[in-house]
Coordinates of N, CA, C and O in Angstrom, one line a residue:
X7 N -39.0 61.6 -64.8 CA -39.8 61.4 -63.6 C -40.4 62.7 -63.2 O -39.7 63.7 -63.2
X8 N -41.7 62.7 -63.0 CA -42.4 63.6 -62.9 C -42.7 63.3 -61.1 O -43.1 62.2 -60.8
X9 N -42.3 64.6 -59.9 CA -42.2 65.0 -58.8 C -43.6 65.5 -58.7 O -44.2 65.3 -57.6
X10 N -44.1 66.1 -59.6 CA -45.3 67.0 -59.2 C -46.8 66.3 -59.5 O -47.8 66.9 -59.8
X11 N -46.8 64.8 -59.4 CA -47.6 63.8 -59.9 C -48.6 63.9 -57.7 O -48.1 64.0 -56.6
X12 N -49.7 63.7 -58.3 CA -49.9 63.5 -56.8 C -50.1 61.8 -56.4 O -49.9 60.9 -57.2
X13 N -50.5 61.7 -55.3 CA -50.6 59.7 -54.8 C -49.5 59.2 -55.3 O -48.7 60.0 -55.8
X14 N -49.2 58.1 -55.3 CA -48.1 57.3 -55.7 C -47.3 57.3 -56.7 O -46.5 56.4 -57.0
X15 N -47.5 58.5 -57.4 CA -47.1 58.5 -59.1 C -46.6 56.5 -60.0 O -45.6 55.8 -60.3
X16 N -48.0 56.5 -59.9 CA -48.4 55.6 -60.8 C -47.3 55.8 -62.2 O -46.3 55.2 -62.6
X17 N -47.9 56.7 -62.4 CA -47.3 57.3 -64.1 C -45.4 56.7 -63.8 O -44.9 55.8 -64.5
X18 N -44.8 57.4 -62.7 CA -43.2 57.3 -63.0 C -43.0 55.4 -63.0 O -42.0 55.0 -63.6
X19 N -43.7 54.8 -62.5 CA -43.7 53.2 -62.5 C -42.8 53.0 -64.0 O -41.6 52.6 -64.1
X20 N -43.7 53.3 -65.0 CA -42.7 52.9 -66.2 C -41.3 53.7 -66.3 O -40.6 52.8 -66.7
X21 N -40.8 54.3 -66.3 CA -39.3 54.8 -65.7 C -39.0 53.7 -65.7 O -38.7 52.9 -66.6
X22 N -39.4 53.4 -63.8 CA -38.3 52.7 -63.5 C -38.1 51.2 -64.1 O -37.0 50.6 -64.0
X23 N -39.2 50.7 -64.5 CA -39.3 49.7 -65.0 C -38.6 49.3 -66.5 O -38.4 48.1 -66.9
X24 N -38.4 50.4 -67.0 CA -37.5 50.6 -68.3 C -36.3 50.6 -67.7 O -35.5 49.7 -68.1
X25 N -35.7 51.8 -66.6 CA -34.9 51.4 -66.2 C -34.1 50.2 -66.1 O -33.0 49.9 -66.6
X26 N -35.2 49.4 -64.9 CA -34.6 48.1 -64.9 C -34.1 47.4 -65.5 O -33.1 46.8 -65.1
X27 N -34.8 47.4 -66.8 CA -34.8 46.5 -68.0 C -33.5 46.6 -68.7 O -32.7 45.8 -69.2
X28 N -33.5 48.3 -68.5 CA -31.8 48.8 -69.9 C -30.7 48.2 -69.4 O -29.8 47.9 -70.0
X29 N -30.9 48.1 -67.5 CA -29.5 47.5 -66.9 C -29.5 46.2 -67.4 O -28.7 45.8 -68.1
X30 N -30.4 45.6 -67.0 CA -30.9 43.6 -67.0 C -30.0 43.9 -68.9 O -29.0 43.2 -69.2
X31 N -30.2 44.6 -69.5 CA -30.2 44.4 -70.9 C -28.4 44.5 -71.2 O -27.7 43.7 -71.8
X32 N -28.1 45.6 -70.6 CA -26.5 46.2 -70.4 C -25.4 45.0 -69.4 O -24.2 45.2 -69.6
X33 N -25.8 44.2 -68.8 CA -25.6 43.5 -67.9 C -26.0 42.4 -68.6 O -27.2 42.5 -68.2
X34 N -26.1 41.7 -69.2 CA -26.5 40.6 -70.6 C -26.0 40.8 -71.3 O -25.4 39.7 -71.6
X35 N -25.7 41.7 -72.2 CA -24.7 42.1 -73.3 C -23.2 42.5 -72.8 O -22.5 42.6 -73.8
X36 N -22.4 42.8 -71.5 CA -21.4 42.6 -70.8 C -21.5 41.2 -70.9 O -21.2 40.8 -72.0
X37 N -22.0 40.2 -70.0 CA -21.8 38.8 -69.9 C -22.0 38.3 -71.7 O -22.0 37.1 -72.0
X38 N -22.0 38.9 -72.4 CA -22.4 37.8 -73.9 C -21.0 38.3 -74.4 O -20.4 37.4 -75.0
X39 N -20.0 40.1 -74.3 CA -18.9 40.0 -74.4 C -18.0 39.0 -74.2 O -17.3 38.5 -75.0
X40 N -18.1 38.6 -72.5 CA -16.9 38.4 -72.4 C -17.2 36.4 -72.3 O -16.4 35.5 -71.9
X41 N -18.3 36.1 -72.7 CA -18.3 34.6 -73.4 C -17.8 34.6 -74.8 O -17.2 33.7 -75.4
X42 N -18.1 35.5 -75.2 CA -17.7 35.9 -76.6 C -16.1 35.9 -77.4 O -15.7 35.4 -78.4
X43 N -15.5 36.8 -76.1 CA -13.8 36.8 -75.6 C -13.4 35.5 -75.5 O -12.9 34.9 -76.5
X44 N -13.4 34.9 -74.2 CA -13.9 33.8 -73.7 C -13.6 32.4 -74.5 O -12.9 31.5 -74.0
X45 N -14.3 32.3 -75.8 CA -14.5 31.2 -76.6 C -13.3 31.8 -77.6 O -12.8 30.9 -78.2
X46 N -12.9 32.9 -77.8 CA -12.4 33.4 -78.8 C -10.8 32.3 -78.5 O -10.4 31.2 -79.1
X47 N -10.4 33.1 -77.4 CA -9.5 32.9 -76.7 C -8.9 31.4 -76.5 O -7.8 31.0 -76.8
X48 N -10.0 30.6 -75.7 CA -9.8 29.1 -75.7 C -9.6 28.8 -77.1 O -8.9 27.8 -77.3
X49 N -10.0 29.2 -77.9 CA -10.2 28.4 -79.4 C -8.9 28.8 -80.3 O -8.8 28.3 -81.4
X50 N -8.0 29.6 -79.6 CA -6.4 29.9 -79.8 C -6.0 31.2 -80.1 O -4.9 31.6 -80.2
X51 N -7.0 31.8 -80.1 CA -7.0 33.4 -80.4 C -6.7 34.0 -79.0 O -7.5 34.7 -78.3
X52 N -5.5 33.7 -78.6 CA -5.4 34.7 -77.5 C -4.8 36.0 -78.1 O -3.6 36.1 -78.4
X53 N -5.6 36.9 -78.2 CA -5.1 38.4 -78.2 C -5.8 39.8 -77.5 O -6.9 40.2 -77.2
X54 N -4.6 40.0 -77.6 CA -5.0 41.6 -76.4 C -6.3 42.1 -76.3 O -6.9 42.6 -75.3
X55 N -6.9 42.0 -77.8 CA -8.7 42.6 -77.9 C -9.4 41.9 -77.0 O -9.7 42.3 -75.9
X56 N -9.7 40.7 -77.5 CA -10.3 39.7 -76.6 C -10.0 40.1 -75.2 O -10.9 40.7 -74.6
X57 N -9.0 39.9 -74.8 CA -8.6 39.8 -73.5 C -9.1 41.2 -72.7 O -9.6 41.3 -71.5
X58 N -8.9 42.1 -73.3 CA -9.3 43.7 -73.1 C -10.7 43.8 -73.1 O -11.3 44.4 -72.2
X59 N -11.4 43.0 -74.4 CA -12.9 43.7 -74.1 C -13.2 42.5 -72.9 O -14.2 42.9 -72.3
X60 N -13.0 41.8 -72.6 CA -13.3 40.7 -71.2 C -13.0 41.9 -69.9 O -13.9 42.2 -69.1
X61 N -11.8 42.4 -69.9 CA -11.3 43.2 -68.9 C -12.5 44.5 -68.6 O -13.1 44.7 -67.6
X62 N -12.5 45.1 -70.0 CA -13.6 46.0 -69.6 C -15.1 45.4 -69.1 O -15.8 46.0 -68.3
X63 N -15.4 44.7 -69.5 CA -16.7 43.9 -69.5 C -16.7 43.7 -67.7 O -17.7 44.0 -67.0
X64 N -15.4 43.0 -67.2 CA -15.8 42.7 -66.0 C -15.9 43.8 -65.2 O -16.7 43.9 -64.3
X65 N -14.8 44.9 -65.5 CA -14.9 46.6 -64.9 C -16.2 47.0 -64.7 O -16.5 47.6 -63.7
X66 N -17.2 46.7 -65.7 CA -18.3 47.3 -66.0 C -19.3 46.8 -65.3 O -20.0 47.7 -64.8
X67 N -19.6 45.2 -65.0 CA -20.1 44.4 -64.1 C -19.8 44.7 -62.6 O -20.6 44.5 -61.7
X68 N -18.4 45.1 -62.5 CA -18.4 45.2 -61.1 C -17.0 44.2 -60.3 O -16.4 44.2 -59.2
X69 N -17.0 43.2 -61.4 CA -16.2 42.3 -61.0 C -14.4 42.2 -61.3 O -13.8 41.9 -62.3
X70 N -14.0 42.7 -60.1 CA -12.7 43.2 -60.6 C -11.7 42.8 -59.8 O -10.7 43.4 -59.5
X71 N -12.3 41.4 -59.3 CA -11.5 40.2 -58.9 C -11.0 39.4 -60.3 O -9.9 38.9 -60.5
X72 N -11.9 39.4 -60.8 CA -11.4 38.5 -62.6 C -11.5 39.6 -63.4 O -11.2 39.1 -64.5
X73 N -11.7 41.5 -63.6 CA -10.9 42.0 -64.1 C -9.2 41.7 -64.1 O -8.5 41.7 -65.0
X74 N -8.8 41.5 -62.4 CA -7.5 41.7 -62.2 C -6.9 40.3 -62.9 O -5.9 40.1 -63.5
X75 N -7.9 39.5 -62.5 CA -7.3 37.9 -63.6 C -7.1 38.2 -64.9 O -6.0 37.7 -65.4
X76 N -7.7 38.8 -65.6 CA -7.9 39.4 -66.9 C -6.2 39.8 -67.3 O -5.4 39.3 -68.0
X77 N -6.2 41.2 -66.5 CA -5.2 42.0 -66.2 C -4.0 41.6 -66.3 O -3.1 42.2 -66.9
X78 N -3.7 40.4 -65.7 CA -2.6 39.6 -65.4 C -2.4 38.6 -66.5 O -1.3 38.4 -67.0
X79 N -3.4 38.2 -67.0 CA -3.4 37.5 -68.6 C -2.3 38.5 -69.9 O -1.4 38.3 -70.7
X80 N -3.2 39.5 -69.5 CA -2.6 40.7 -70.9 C -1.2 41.3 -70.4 O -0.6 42.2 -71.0
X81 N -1.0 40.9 -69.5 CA 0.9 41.4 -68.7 C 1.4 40.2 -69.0 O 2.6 40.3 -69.1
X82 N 0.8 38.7 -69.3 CA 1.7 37.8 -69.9 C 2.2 38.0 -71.5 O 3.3 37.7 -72.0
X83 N 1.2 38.5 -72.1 CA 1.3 38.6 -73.4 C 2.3 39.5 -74.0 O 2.7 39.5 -75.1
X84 N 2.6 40.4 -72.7 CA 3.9 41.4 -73.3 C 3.3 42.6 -73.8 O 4.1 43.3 -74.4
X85 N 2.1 43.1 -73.6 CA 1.7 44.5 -74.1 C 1.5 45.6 -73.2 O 0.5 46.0 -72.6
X86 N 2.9 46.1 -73.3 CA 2.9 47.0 -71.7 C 1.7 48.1 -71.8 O 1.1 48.4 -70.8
X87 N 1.2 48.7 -72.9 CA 0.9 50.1 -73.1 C -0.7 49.5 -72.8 O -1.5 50.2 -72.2
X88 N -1.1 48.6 -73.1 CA -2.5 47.7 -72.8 C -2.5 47.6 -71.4 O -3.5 47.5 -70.8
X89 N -1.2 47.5 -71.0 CA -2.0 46.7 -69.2 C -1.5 47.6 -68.4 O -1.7 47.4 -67.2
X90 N -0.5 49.2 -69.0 CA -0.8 49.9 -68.1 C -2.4 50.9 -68.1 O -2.8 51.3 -67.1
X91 N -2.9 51.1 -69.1 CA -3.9 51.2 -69.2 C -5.0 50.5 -68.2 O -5.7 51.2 -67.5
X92 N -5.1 49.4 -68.2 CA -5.5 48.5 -67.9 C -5.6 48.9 -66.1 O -6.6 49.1 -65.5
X93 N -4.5 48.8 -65.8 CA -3.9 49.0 -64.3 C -4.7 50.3 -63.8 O -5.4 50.6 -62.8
X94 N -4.4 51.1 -65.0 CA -5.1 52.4 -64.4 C -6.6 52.6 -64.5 O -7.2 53.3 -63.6
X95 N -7.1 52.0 -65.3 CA -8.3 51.4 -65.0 C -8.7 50.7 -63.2 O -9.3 51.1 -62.2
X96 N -8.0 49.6 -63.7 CA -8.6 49.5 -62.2 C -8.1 49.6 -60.6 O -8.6 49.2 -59.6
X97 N -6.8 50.5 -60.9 CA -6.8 51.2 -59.9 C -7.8 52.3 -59.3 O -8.1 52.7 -58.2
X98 N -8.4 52.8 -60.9 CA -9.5 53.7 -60.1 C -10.8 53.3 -59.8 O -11.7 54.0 -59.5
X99 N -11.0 52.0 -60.0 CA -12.1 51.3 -59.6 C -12.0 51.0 -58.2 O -13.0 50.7 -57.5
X100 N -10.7 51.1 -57.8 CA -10.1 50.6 -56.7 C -10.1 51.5 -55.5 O -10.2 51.2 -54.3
X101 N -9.9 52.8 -56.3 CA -10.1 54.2 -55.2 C -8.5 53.8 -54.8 O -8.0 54.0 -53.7
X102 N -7.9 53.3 -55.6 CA -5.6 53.8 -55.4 C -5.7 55.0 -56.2 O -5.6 54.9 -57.4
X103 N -5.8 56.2 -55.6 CA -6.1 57.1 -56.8 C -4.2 57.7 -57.2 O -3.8 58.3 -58.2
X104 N -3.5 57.1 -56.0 CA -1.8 57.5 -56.4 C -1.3 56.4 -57.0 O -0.2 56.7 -57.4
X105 N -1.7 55.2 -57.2 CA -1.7 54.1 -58.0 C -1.9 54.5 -59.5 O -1.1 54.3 -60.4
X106 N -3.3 55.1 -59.8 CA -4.0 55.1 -60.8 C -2.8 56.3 -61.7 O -2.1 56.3 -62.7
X107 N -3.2 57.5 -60.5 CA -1.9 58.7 -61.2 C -0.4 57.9 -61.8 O 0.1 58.3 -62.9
X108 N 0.2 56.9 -61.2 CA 1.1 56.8 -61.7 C 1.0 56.1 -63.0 O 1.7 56.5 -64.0
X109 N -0.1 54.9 -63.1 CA 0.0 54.6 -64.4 C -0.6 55.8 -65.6 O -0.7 55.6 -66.8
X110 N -1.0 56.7 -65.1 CA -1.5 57.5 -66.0 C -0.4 58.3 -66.6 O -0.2 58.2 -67.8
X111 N 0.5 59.3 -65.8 CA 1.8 59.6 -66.1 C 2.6 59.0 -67.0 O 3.3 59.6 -67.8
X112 N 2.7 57.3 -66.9 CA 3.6 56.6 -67.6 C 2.6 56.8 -69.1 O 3.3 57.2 -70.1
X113 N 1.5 56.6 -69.2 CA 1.0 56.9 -70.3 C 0.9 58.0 -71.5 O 0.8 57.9 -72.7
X114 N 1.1 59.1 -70.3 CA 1.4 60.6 -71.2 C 3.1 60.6 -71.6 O 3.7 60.8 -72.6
X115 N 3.6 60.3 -70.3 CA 5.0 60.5 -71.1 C 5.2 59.5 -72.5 O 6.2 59.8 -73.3
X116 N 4.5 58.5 -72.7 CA 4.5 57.8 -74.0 C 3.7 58.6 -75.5 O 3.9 58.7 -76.7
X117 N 2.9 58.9 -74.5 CA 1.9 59.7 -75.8 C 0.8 58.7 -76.2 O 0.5 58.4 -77.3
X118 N 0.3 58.1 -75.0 CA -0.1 56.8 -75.5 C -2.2 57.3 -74.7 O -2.4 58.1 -73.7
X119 N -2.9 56.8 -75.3 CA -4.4 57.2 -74.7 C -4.3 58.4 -74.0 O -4.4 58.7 -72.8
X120 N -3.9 59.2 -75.1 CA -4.1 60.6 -73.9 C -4.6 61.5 -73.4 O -4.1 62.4 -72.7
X121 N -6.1 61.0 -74.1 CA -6.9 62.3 -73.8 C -7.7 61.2 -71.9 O -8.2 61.7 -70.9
X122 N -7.6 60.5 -72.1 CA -7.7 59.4 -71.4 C -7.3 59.2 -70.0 O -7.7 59.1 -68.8
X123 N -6.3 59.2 -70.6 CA -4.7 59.2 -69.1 C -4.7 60.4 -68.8 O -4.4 60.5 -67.6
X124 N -5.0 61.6 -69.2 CA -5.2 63.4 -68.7 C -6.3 63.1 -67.7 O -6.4 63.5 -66.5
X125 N -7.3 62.4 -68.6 CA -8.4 62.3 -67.3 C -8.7 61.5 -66.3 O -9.7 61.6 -65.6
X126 N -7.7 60.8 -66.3 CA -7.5 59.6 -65.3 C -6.7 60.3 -64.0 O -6.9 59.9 -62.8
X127 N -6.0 61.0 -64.2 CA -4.7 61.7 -63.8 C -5.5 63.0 -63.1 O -5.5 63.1 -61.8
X128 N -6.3 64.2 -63.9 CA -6.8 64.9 -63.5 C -7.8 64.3 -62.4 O -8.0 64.8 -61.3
X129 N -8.4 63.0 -62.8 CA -9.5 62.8 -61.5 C -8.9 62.3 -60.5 O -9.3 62.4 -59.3
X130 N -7.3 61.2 -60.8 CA -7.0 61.1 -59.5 C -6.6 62.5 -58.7 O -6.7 62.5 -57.5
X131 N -6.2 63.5 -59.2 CA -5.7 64.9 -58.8 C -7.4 65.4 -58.3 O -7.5 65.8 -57.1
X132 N -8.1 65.4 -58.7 CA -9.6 65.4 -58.2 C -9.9 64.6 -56.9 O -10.7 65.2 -56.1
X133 N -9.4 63.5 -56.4 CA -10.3 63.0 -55.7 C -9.3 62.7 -54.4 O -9.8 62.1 -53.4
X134 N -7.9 63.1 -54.5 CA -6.8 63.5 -53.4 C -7.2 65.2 -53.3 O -6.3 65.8 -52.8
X135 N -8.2 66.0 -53.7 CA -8.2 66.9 -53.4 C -7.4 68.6 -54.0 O -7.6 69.8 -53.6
X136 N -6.8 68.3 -54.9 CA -6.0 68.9 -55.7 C -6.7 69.3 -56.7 O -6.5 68.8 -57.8
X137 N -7.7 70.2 -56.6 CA -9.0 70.7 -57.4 C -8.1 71.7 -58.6 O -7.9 71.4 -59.8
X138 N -7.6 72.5 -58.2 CA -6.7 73.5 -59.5 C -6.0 73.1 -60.0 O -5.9 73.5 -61.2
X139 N -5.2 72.1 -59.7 CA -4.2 70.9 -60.4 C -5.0 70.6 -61.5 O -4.9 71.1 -62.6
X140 N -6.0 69.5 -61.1 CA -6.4 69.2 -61.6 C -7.9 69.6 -62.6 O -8.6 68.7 -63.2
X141 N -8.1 70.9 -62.4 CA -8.4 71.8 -63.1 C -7.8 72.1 -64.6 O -8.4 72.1 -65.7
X142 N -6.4 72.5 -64.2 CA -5.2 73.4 -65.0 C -4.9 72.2 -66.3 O -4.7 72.3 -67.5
X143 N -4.9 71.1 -65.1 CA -4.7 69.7 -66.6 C -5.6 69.5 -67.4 O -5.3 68.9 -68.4
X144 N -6.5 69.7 -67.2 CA -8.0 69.3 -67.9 C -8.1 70.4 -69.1 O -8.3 70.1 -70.3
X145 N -7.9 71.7 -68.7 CA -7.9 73.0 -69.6 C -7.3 73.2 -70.2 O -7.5 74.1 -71.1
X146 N -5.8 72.5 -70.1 CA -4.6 72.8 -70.7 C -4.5 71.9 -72.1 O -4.2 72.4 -73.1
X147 N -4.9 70.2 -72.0 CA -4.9 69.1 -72.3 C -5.6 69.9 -73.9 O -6.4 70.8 -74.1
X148 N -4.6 68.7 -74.8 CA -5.1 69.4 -76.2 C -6.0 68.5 -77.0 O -5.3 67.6 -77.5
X149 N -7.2 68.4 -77.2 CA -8.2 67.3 -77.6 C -8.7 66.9 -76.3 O -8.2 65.8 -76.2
X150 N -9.4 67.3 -75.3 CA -9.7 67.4 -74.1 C -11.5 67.7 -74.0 O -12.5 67.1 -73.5
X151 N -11.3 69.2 -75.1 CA -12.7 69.8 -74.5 C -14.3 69.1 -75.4 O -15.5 69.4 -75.2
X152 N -14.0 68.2 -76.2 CA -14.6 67.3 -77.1 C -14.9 65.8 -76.5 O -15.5 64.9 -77.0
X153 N -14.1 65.9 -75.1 CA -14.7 64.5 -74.2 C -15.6 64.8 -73.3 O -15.6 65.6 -72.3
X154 N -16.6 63.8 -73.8 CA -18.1 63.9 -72.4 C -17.4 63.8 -71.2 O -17.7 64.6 -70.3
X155 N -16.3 62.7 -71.0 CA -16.1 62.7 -69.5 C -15.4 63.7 -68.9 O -15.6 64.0 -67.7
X156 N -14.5 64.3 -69.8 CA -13.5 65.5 -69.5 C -14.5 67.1 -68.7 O -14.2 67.8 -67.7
X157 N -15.7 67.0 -69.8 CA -16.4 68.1 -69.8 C -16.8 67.5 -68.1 O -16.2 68.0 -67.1
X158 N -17.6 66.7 -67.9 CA -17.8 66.3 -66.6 C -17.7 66.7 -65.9 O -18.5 67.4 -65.2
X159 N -16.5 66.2 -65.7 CA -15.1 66.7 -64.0 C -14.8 67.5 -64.2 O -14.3 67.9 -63.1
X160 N -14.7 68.8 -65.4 CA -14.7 69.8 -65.4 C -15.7 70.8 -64.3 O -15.4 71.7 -63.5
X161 N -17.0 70.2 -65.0 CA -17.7 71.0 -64.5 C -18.2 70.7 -63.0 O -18.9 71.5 -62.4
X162 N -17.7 69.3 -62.6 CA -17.4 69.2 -60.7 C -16.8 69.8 -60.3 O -17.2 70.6 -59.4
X163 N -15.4 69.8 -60.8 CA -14.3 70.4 -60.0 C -14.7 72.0 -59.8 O -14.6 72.8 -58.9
X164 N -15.4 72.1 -61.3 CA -15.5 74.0 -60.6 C -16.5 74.2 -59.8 O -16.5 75.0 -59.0
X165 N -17.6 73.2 -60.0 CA -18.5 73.5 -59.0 C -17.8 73.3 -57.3 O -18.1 74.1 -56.4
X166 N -17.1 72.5 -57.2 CA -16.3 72.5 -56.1 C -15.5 73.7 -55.6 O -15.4 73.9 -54.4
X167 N -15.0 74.5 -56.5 CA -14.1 75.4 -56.5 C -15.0 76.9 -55.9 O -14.6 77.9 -55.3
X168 N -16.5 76.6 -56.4 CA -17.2 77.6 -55.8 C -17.5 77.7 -54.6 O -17.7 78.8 -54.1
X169 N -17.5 76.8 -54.0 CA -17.6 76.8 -52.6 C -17.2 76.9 -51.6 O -17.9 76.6 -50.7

């Protein structure tokens, strides 16, 4: 987007209209996931994949009233390390960020998604306010500095730290 356009910037029109489109597009391919899941599932294939990419799918949409239905499906099936994941997922969709920390904890002491659960953990430590904590885990974490999202909150937290 070009700011320095004079009148109505005509020109940025297509932006946003691309924009639009990539969501309409991203938001269609979520809903073709989890029909996708969906049929898998009814047709006897109940397994954790399915069930997970449905989970993420509705995270992503927004809808995490039937993520948590989701959620509750893959805790029948017996796959703890899946639905605590899972939990911690949408606890932080949820803004439980001492919720989210706990299932992230249980995750590292497993050794289980861990570059993952570091960052789940450091952002709940991020967003109760615990900036150097959550700093110190981010920098410390071994296969950390090769994650887009890690780098991220990295570089909030310090910008935060400057201030």
């Amino acid at each position: 987007i070009n700011y320095m356009l004079k009148g109505f910037m005509e020109d940025n029109v297509a932006h946003r209209d691309n924009s639009l489109a990539s969501f309409s597009k991203a938001k269609l391919l979520f809903a073709k996931a989890i029909f996708t899941a969906r049929k898998n599932i009814s047709g006897g294939e109940n397994t954790a994949e399915y069930l997970h990419a449905m989970f993420m799918s509705y995270i992503k949409l927004g809808d995490l009233k039937a993520a948590h239905a989701t959620l509750e499906k893959v805790e029948k099936l017996g796959d703890a390390l899946l639905s605590e994941y899972e939990n911690m997922v949408l606890k932080s969709n949820l803004g439980d960020y001492e919720g989210m920390a706990k299932h992230a904890e249980k995750l590292l002491s497993k050794d289980m998604f861990a570059v993952n659960a570091a960052y789940y953990l450091a952002y709940s430590l991020f967003k109760t306010k615990k900036l150097k904590e959550a700093l110190i885990l981010l920098e410390s974490f071994p296969g950390s500095t090769e994650n887009e999202a890690v780098k991220a909150l990295t570089k909030e937290i310090k910008k935060y730290l400057e201030i």
